[in-house]
XYZ file of C-alpha atoms in Angstrom:
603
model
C 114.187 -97.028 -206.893
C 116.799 -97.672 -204.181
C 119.633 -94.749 -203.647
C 122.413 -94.737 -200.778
C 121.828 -93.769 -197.496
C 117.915 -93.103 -197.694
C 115.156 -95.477 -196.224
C 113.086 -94.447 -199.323
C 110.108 -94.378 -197.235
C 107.969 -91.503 -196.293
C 104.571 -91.512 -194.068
C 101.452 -89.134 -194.818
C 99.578 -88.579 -191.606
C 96.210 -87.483 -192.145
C 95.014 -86.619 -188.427
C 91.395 -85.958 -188.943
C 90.720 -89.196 -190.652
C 93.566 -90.995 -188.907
C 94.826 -92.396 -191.484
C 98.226 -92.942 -192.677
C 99.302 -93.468 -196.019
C 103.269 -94.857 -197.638
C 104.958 -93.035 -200.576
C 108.114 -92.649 -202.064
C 109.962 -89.564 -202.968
C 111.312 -89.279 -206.778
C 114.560 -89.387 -207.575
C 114.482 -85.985 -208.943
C 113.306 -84.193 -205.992
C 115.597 -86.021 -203.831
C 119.042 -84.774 -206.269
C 117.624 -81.336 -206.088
C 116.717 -80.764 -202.668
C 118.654 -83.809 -200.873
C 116.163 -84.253 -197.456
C 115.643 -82.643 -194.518
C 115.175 -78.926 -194.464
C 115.176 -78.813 -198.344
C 112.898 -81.454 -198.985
C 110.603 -80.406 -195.991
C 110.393 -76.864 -197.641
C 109.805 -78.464 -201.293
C 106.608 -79.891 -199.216
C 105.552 -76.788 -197.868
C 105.783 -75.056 -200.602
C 103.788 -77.568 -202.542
C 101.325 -77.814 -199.939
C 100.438 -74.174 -200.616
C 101.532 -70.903 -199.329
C 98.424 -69.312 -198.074
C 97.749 -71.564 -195.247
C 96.613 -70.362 -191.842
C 99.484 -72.093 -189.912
C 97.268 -73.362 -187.337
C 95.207 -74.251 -189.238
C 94.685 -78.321 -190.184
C 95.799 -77.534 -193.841
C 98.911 -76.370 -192.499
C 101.798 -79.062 -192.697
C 103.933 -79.943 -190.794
C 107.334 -81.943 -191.978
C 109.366 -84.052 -189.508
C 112.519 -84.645 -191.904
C 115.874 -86.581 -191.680
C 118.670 -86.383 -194.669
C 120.424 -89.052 -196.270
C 123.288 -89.095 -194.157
C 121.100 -89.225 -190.928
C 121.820 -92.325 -188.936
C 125.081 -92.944 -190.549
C 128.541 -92.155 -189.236
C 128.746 -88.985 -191.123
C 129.972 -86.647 -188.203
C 127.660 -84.639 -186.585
C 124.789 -85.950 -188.632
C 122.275 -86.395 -185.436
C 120.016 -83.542 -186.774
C 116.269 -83.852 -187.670
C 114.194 -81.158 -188.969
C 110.482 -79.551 -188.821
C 109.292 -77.450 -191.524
C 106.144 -75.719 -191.659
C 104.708 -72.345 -191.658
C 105.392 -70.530 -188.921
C 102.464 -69.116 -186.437
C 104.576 -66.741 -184.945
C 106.020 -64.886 -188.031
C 104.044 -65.908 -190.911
C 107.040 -67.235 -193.171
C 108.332 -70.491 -193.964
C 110.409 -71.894 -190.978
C 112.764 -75.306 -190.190
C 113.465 -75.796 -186.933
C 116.419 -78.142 -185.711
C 116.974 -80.622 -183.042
C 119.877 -83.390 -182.057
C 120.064 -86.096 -179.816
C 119.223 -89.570 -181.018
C 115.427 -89.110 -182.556
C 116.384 -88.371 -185.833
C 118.995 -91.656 -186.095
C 115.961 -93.679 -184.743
C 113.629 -92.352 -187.522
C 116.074 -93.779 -190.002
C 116.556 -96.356 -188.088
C 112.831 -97.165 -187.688
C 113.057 -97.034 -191.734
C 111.713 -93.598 -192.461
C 113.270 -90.694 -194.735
C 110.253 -88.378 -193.143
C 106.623 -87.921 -191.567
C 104.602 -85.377 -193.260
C 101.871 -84.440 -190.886
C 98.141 -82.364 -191.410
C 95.024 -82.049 -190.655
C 93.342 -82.024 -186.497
C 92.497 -84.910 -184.683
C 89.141 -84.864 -182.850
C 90.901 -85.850 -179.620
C 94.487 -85.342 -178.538
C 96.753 -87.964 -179.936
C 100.533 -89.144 -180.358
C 102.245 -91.362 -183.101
C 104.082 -94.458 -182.954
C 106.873 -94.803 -185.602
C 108.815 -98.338 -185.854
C 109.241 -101.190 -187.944
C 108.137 -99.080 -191.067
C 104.944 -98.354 -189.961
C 102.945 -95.339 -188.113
C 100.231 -95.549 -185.752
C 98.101 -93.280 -184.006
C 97.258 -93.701 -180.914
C 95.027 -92.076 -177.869
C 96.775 -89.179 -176.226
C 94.065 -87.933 -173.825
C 95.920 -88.758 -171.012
C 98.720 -87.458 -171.604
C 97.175 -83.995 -172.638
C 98.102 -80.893 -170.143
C 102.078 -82.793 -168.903
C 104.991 -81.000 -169.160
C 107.210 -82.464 -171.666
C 109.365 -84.480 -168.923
C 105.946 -86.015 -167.725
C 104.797 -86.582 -171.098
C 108.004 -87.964 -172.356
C 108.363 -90.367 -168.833
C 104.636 -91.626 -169.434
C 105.667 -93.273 -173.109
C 109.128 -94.858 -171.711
C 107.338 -96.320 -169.691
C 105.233 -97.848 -172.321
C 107.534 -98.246 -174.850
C 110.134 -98.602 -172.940
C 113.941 -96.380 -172.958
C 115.903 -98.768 -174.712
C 116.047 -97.747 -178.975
C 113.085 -95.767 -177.811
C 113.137 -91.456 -178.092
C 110.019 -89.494 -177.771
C 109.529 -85.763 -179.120
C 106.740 -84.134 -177.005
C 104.826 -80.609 -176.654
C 104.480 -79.337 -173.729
C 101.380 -76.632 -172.106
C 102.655 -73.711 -174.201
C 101.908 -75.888 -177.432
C 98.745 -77.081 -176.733
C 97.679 -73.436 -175.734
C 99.167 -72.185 -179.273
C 101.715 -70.346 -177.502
C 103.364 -69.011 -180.876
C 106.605 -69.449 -179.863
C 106.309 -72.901 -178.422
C 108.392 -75.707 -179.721
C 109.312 -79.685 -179.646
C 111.602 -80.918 -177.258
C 112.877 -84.915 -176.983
C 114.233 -86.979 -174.335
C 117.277 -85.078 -173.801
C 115.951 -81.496 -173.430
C 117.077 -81.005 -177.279
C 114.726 -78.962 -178.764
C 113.077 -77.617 -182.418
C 112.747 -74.721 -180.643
C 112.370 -72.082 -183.201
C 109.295 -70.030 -184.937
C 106.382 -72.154 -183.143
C 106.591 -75.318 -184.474
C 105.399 -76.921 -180.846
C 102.190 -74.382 -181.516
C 101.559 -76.463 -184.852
C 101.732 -79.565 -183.268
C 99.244 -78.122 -180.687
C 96.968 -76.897 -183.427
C 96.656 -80.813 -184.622
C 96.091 -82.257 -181.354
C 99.020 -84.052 -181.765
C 100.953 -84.145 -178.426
C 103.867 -86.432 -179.239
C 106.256 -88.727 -181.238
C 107.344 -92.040 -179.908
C 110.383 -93.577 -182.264
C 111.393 -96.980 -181.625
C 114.426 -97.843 -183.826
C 117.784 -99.755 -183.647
C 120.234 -100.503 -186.457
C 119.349 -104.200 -186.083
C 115.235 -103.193 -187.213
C 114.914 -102.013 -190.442
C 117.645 -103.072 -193.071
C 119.540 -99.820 -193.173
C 120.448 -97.947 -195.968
C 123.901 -98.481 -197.135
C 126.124 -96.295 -199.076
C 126.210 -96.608 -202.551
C 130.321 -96.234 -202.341
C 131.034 -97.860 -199.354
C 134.870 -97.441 -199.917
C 134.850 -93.839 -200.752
C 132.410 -93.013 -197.818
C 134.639 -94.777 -195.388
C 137.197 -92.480 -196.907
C 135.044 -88.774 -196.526
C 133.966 -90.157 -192.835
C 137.323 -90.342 -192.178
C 138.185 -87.422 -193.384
C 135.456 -85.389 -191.559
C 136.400 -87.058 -188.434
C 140.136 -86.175 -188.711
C 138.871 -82.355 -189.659
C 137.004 -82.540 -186.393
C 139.184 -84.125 -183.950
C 141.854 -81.181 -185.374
C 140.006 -78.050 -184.942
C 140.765 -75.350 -182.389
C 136.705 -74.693 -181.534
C 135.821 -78.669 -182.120
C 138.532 -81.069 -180.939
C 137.231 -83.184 -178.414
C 138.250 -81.686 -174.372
C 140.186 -79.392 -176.101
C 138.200 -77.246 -178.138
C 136.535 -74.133 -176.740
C 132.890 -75.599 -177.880
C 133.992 -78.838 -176.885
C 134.662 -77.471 -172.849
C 132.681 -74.785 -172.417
C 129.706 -75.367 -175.355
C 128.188 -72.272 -177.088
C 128.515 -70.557 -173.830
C 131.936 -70.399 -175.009
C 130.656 -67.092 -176.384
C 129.726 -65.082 -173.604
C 132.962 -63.365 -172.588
C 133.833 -63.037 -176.083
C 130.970 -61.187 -177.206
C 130.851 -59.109 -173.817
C 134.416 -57.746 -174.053
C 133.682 -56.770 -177.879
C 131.028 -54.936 -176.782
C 128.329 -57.159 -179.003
C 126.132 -58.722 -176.143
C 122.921 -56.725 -176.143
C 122.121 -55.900 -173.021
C 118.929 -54.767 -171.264
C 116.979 -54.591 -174.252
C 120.231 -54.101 -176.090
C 119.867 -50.562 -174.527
C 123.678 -51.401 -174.070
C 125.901 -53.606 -175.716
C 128.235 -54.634 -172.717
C 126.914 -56.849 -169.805
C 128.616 -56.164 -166.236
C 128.002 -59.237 -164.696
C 129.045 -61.478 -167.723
C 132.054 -63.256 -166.642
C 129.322 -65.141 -163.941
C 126.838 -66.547 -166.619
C 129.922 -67.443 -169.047
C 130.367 -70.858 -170.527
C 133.401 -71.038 -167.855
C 131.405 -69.863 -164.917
C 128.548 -72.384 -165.399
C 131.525 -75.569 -166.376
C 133.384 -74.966 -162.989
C 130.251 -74.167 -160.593
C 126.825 -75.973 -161.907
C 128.235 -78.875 -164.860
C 126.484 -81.603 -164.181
C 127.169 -83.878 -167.167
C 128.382 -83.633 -170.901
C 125.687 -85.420 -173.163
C 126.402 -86.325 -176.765
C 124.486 -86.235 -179.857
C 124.243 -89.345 -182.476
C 127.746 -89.795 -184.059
C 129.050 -86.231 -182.738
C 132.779 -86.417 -180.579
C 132.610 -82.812 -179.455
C 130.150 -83.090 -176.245
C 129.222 -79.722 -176.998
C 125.857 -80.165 -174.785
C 126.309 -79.310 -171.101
C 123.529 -80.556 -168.404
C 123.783 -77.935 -165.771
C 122.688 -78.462 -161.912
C 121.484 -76.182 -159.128
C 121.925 -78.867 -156.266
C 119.520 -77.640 -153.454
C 117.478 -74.192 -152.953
C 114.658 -71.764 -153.987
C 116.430 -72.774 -157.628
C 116.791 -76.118 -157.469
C 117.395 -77.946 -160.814
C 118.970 -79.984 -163.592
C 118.819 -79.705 -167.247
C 120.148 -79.667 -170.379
C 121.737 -77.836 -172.802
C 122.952 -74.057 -170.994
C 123.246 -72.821 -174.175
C 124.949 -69.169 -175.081
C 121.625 -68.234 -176.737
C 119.642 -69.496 -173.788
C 122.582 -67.470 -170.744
C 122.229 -64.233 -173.095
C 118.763 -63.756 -173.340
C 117.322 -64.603 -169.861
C 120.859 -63.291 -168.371
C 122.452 -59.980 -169.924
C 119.316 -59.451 -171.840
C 117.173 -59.149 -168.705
C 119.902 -57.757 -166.854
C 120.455 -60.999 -164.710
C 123.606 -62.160 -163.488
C 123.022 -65.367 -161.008
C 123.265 -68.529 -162.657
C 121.165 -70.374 -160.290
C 117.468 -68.925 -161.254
C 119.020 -69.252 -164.912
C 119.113 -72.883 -164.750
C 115.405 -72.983 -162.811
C 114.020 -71.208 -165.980
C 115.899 -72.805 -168.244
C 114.077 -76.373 -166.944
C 110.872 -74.339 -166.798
C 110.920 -73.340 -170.607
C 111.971 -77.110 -171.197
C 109.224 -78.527 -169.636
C 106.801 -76.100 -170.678
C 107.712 -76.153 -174.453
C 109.152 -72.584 -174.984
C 111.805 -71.354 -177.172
C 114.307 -69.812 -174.298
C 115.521 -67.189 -177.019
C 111.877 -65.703 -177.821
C 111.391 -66.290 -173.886
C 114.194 -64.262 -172.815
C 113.768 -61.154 -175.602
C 110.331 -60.901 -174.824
C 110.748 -60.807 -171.259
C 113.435 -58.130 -171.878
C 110.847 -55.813 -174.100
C 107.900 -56.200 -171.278
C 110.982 -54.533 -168.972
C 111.815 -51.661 -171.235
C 107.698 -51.665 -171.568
C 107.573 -51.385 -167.742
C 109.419 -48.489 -167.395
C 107.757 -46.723 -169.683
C 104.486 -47.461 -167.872
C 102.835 -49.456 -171.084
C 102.307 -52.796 -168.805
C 99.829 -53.644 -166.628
C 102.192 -55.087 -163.425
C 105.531 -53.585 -162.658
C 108.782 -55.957 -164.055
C 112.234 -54.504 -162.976
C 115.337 -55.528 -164.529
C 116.774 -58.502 -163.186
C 114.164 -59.689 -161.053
C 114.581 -63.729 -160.984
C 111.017 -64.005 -159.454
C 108.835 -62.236 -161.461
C 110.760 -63.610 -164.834
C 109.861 -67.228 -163.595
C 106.123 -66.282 -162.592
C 105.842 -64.533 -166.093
C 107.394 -67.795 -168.062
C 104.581 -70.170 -166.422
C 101.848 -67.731 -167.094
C 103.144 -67.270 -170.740
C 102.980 -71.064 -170.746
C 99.267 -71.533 -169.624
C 98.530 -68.071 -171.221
C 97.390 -66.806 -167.772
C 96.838 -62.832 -167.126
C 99.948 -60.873 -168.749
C 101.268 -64.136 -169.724
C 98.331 -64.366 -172.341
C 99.702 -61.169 -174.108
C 103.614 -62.072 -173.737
C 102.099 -65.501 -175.313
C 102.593 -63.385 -178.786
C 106.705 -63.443 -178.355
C 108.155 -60.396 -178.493
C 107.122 -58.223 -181.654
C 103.390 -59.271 -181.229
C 103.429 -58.580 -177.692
C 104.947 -55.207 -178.469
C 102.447 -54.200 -180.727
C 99.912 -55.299 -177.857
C 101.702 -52.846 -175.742
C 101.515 -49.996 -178.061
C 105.113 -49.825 -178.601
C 106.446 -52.365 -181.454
C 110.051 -50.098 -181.721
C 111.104 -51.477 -178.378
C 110.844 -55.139 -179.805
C 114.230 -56.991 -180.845
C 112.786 -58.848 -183.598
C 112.812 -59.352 -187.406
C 109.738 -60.455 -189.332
C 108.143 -61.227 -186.211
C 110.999 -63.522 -184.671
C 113.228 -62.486 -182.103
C 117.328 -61.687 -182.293
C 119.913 -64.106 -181.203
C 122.516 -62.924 -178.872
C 125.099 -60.829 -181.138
C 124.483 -57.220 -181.617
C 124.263 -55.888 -185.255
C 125.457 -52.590 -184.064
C 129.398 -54.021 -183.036
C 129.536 -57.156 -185.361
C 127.838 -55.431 -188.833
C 127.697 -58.743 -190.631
C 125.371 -60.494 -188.330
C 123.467 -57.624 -188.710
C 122.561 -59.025 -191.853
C 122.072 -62.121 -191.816
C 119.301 -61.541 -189.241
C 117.635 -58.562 -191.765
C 117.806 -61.409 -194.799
C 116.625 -64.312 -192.968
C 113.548 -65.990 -194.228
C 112.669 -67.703 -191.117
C 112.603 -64.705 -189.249
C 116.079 -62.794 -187.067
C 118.316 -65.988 -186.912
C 121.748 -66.465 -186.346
C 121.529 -69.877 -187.641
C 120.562 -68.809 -191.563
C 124.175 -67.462 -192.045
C 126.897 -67.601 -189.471
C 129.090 -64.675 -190.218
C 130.112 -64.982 -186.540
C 132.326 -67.572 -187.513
C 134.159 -65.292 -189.668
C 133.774 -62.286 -187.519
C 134.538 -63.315 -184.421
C 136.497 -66.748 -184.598
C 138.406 -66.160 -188.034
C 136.643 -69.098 -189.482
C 137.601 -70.065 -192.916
C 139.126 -66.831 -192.383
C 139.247 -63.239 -190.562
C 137.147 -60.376 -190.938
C 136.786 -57.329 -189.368
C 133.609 -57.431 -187.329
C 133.229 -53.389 -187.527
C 133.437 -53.158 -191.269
C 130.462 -53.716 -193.987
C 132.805 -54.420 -197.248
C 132.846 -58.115 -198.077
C 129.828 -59.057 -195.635
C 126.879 -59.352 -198.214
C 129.235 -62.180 -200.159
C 130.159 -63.483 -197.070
C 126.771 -64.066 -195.594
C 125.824 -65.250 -199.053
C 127.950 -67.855 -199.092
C 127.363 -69.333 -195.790
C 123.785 -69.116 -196.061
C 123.957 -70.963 -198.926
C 126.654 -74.048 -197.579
C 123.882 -73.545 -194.674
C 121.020 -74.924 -196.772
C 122.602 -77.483 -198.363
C 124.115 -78.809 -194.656
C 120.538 -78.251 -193.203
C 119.260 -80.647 -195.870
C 122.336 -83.300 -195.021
C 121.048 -82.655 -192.255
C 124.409 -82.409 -190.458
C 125.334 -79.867 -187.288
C 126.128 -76.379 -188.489
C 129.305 -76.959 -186.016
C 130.466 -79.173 -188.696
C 131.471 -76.295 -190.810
C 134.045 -75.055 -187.798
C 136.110 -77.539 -189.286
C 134.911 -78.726 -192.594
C 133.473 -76.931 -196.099
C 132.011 -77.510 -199.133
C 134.356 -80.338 -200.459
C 134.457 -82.393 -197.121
C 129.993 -82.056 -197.222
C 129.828 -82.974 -200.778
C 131.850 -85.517 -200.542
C 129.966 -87.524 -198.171
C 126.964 -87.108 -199.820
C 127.984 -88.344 -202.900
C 129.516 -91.458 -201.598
C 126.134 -92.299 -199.638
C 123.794 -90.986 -202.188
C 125.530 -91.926 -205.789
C 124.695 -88.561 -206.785
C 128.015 -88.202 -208.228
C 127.868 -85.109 -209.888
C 127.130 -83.198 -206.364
C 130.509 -81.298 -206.362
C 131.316 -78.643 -204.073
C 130.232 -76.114 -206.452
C 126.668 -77.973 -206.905
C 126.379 -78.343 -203.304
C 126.183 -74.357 -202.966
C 123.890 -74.590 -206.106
C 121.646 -76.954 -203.929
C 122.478 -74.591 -200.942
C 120.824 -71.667 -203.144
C 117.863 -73.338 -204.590
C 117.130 -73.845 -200.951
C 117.626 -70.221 -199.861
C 115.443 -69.382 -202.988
C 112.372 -71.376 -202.781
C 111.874 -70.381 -199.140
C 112.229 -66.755 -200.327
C 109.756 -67.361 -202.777
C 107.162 -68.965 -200.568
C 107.494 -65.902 -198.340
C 107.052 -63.588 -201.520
C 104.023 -64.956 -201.836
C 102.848 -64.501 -198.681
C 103.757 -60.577 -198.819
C 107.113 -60.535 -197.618
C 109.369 -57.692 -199.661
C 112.655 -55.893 -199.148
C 110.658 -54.014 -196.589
C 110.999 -56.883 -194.471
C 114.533 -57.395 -194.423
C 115.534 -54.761 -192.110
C 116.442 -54.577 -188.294
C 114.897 -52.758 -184.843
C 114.832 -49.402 -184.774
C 117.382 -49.173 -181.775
C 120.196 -50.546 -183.437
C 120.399 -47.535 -186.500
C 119.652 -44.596 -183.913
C 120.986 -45.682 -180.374
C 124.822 -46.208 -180.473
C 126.662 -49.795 -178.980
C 128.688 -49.256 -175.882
C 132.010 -50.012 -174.352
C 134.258 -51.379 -177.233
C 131.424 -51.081 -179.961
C 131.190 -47.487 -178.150
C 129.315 -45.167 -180.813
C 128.735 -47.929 -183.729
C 125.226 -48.169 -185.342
C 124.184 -50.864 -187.656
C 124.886 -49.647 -191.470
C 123.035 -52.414 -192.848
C 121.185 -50.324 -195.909
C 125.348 -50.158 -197.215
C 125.809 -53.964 -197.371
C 122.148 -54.811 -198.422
C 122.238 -53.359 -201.494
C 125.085 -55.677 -202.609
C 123.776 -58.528 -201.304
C 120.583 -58.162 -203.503
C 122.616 -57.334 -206.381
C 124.471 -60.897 -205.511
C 121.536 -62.471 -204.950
C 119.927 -61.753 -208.481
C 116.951 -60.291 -206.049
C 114.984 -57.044 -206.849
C 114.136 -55.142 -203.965
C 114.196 -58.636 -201.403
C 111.814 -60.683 -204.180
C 113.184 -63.759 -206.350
C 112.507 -62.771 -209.729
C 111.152 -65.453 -212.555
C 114.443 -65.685 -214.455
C 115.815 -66.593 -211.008
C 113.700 -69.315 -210.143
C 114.087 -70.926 -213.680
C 118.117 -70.454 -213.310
C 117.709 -72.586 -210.445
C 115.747 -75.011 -211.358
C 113.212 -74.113 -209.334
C 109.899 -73.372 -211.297
């Protein structure tokens, strides 16, 4: 079998025998759940739902899509799916760069990784083949270290490397992958999983001059969607090239938005308005600390911005200062000086942490201070004892070995879960469900945990994109979310950049795909089909792990503690608009019922 734009290639990595075995993946599964995150969850499912996640039967999928390595816009993204250790559901985490063009390149479609080796080890991936190889002494580097070690082997040239760092291999359960370029899979502990499997890194060596590379299977008409994505792109407000706000200022673009709207939670989202915001803003950090403006494969907007403290207690350069990453070790905290935010921005990097979890659970052991539940004193804002705290939560040390747990679990530790930010066990993202109500939930109906990623109602909300809505209203918001969740899975699976959809929809996404793939009867309607088989099946595997409508709510604080300044006296009315979305859904009480699954195809 031989479709456009895959490698039709996938490797089985057994680690405890060390072997590796070749397969192809049907037709069929490929039409119904395209690649990337929706074929990696099709694995996971399959694989079984019950699994201890760090456990060897847990697997872990390293996925591209069909349109990865090609010059589909934005389409630099790889994914890992696998069952997360730090909520217990399904998750997918995403990163860009250039490692998930080199997997393609290196003629692979995806790596689907179990069992534990008896000794620390790393794969090789190029030419078609994997190997593993001896990783012992690599084991206990920082990703940088780790990540130096194998250029130096392998060489930089056509060369990435995806690494763990000490908060994987100490099952840190928010720990995640980063590559060469600080881009990370940071999300829901993925880095922990690799940790549980000894498996320390991923070296990719692949150029388009290796492997023959997929072509399209309409080469004219995917000439004609590139194009077309391209000239959406270049003509966006938020993603035309130096001229866009994401394009100058990245995500940080954000910060002053949010803060005058009275949506950036603040200490512990004990407030909703951060005085000091204007000096950790996107604009702040572009005209005092930019360092460089790194791209992604086949992406125009620079959106990534390497930051720099040149000399100091704070010394340091990194990448990406994202508006995630400035919220939740900033405002969160109740930190205003950029400088220690770029030190601990390198120091999550390095160690392998997920700067969102970081930041919110450093935020709760605050609040958890004050109230006398922890067992050293952490004020608000105190640069210091944050960066101590993020290397002992790295090498589990003292209170870092409790604050290991990410927020919720560290909570519960403390005796005090309600003073967590988290949903299902993950931590929020940086709007606040009290002053943007749609957001609200998306976070309470994501299956990988709170996520701002599942359904970006922001867009909507905030930037008018397709089209306005009132942030401080619930009518409208459960179709809304709906329907980006589902475009969501479907570009996940491409696996394009969610900033894609700033600029293009449904027809522009479906297009491409059918032009590379041949798939031609992937319209824009089937493409939210896809989209929703996704969002379904992940749903399901979490059913059947426990997970109910119980589960899709939000923290305590944000239904009985009002937002402030221009939010001032809004609480989260998410029961209102979660009713409606189950009822669009087909959903009773947050489960996938059996006449769902068979509508979509999916049992």
């Amino acid at each position: 079998m031989t479709l456009g734009g895959y490698a039709n290639r996938i490797a089985r990595i057994n680690l405890t025998s060390l072997t590796v075995e070749y397969d192809q993946v049907p037709k069929e599964l490929l039409r119904k759940y395209i690649g990337a995150r929706g074929l990696g969850v099709k694995f996971v499912f399959d694989n079984g739902p019950k699994v201890d996640p760090l456990s060897p039967d847990n697997l872990m999928a390293v996925m591209i899509g069909p349109c990865t390595g090609s010059a589909v816009p934005m389409s630099g993204r790889l994914a890992i799916v696998t069952k997360s250790p730090l909520t217990g559901t399904i998750t997918d985490s995403h990163m860009g760069g250039f490692t998930a063009a080199r997997l393609r390149w290196a003629g692979f479609d995806g790596l689907l990784i179990k069992g534990r080796a008896w000794r620390p080890v790393y794969l090789v991936v190029e030419n078609g083949t994997v190997r593993i190889e001896d990783a012992s002494h690599l084991w206990g580097l920082g990703v940088r270290a780790t990540v130096r070690a194998l250029q130096e082997k392998y060489g930089r040239e056509n060369t990435s490397v995806m690494a763990i760092g000490p908060a994987g291999e100490r099952l840190v359960r928010f720990a995640g992958w980063l590559n060469e370029h600080d881009r990370a899979s940071g999300r829901g502990g993925t880095g922990a999983v690799g940790g549980s499997k000894n498996l320390k890194a991923i070296v990719i060596i692949g150029d388009r001059s290796g492997q023959p590379q997929p072509l399209p299977e309409r080469k004219e008409a995917f000439q004609e969607a590139v194009r077309m994505g391209q000239k959406a792109i270049m003509a966006a407000a938020l993603t035309a090239p130096n001229k866009g706000g994401l394009s100058l200022y990245g995500t940080n673009v954000l910060m002053n938005i949010l803060n005058e709207a009275g949506s950036l939670p603040t200490r512990n989202a004990k407030e909703s308005h951060f005085e000091h915001g204007e000096a950790i803003s996107g604009e702040a950090f572009r005209e005092f600390n930019l360092a460089s403006e790194p791209v992604c494969h086949a992406c125009p907007v620079h959106c990534k911005k390497e930051v720099e403290v040149k000399e100091g207690r704070w010394k340091a350069k990194t990448e990406s200062m994202e508006y995630e990453t400035a919220w939740a070790l900033g405002a969160l905290c109740g930190l205003g000086d950029r400088e220690p935010l770029v030190y601990m921005l390198d120091q999550c990097n390095d160690y392998g942490l997920d700067t969102i979890e970081m930041g919110v659970t450093l935020a709760m052991a605050m609040e958890a201070s004050e109230k006398g539940l922890t067992p050293e004193v952490i004020n608000w804002g105190d640069a210091e004892k944050m960066s101590e705290l993020i290397r002992k939560t790295a090498y589990r040390e003292g209170f870092g070995d409790i604050l290991a747990n990410g927020a919720y679990g560290a909570a519960c530790l403390l005796g005090d879960p309600d003073i967590a930010l988290s949903v299902k066990g993950q931590a929020i993202p940086a709007y606040d469900p009290r002053g943007v109500q749609g957001i609200g939930l998306g976070y309470a109906t994501s299956n990988r945990g709170a996520c701002h990623l599942r359904g970006y109602t922001i867009a909507s909300e905030i930037a008018g994109i397709p089209f306005p809505t009132d942030r401080t209203v619930t009518e409208g918001k459960a179709e809304l979310l709906k329907t980006f969740q589902d475009l969501f899975g479907f570009l996940d699976s491409m696996d394009v950049c969610k900033f894609a959809s700033f600029a293009q929809g449904a027809e522009e996404f479906s297009a491409q795909v059918r032009a590379l793939t041949g798939f031609d009867d992937i319209t824009p309607e089937e493409a939210m089909r896809i989209g929703e088989r996704v969002y379904n099946l992940e749903r399901h595997y979490n059913n059947l792990n426990g997970f109910t409508g119980k589960d899709d709510t939000l923290p305590k604080r944000f239904f009985t503690e009002p937002a402030t300044h221009n939010s001032a006296g809004m609480l989260s009315q998410l029961p209102v608009m979660l009713e409606e979305y189950y009822r669009l859904r087909g959903w009773k009480d947050g489960v996938v019922p059996e006449e769902k699954l068979k509508e979509l195809e999916i049992i």
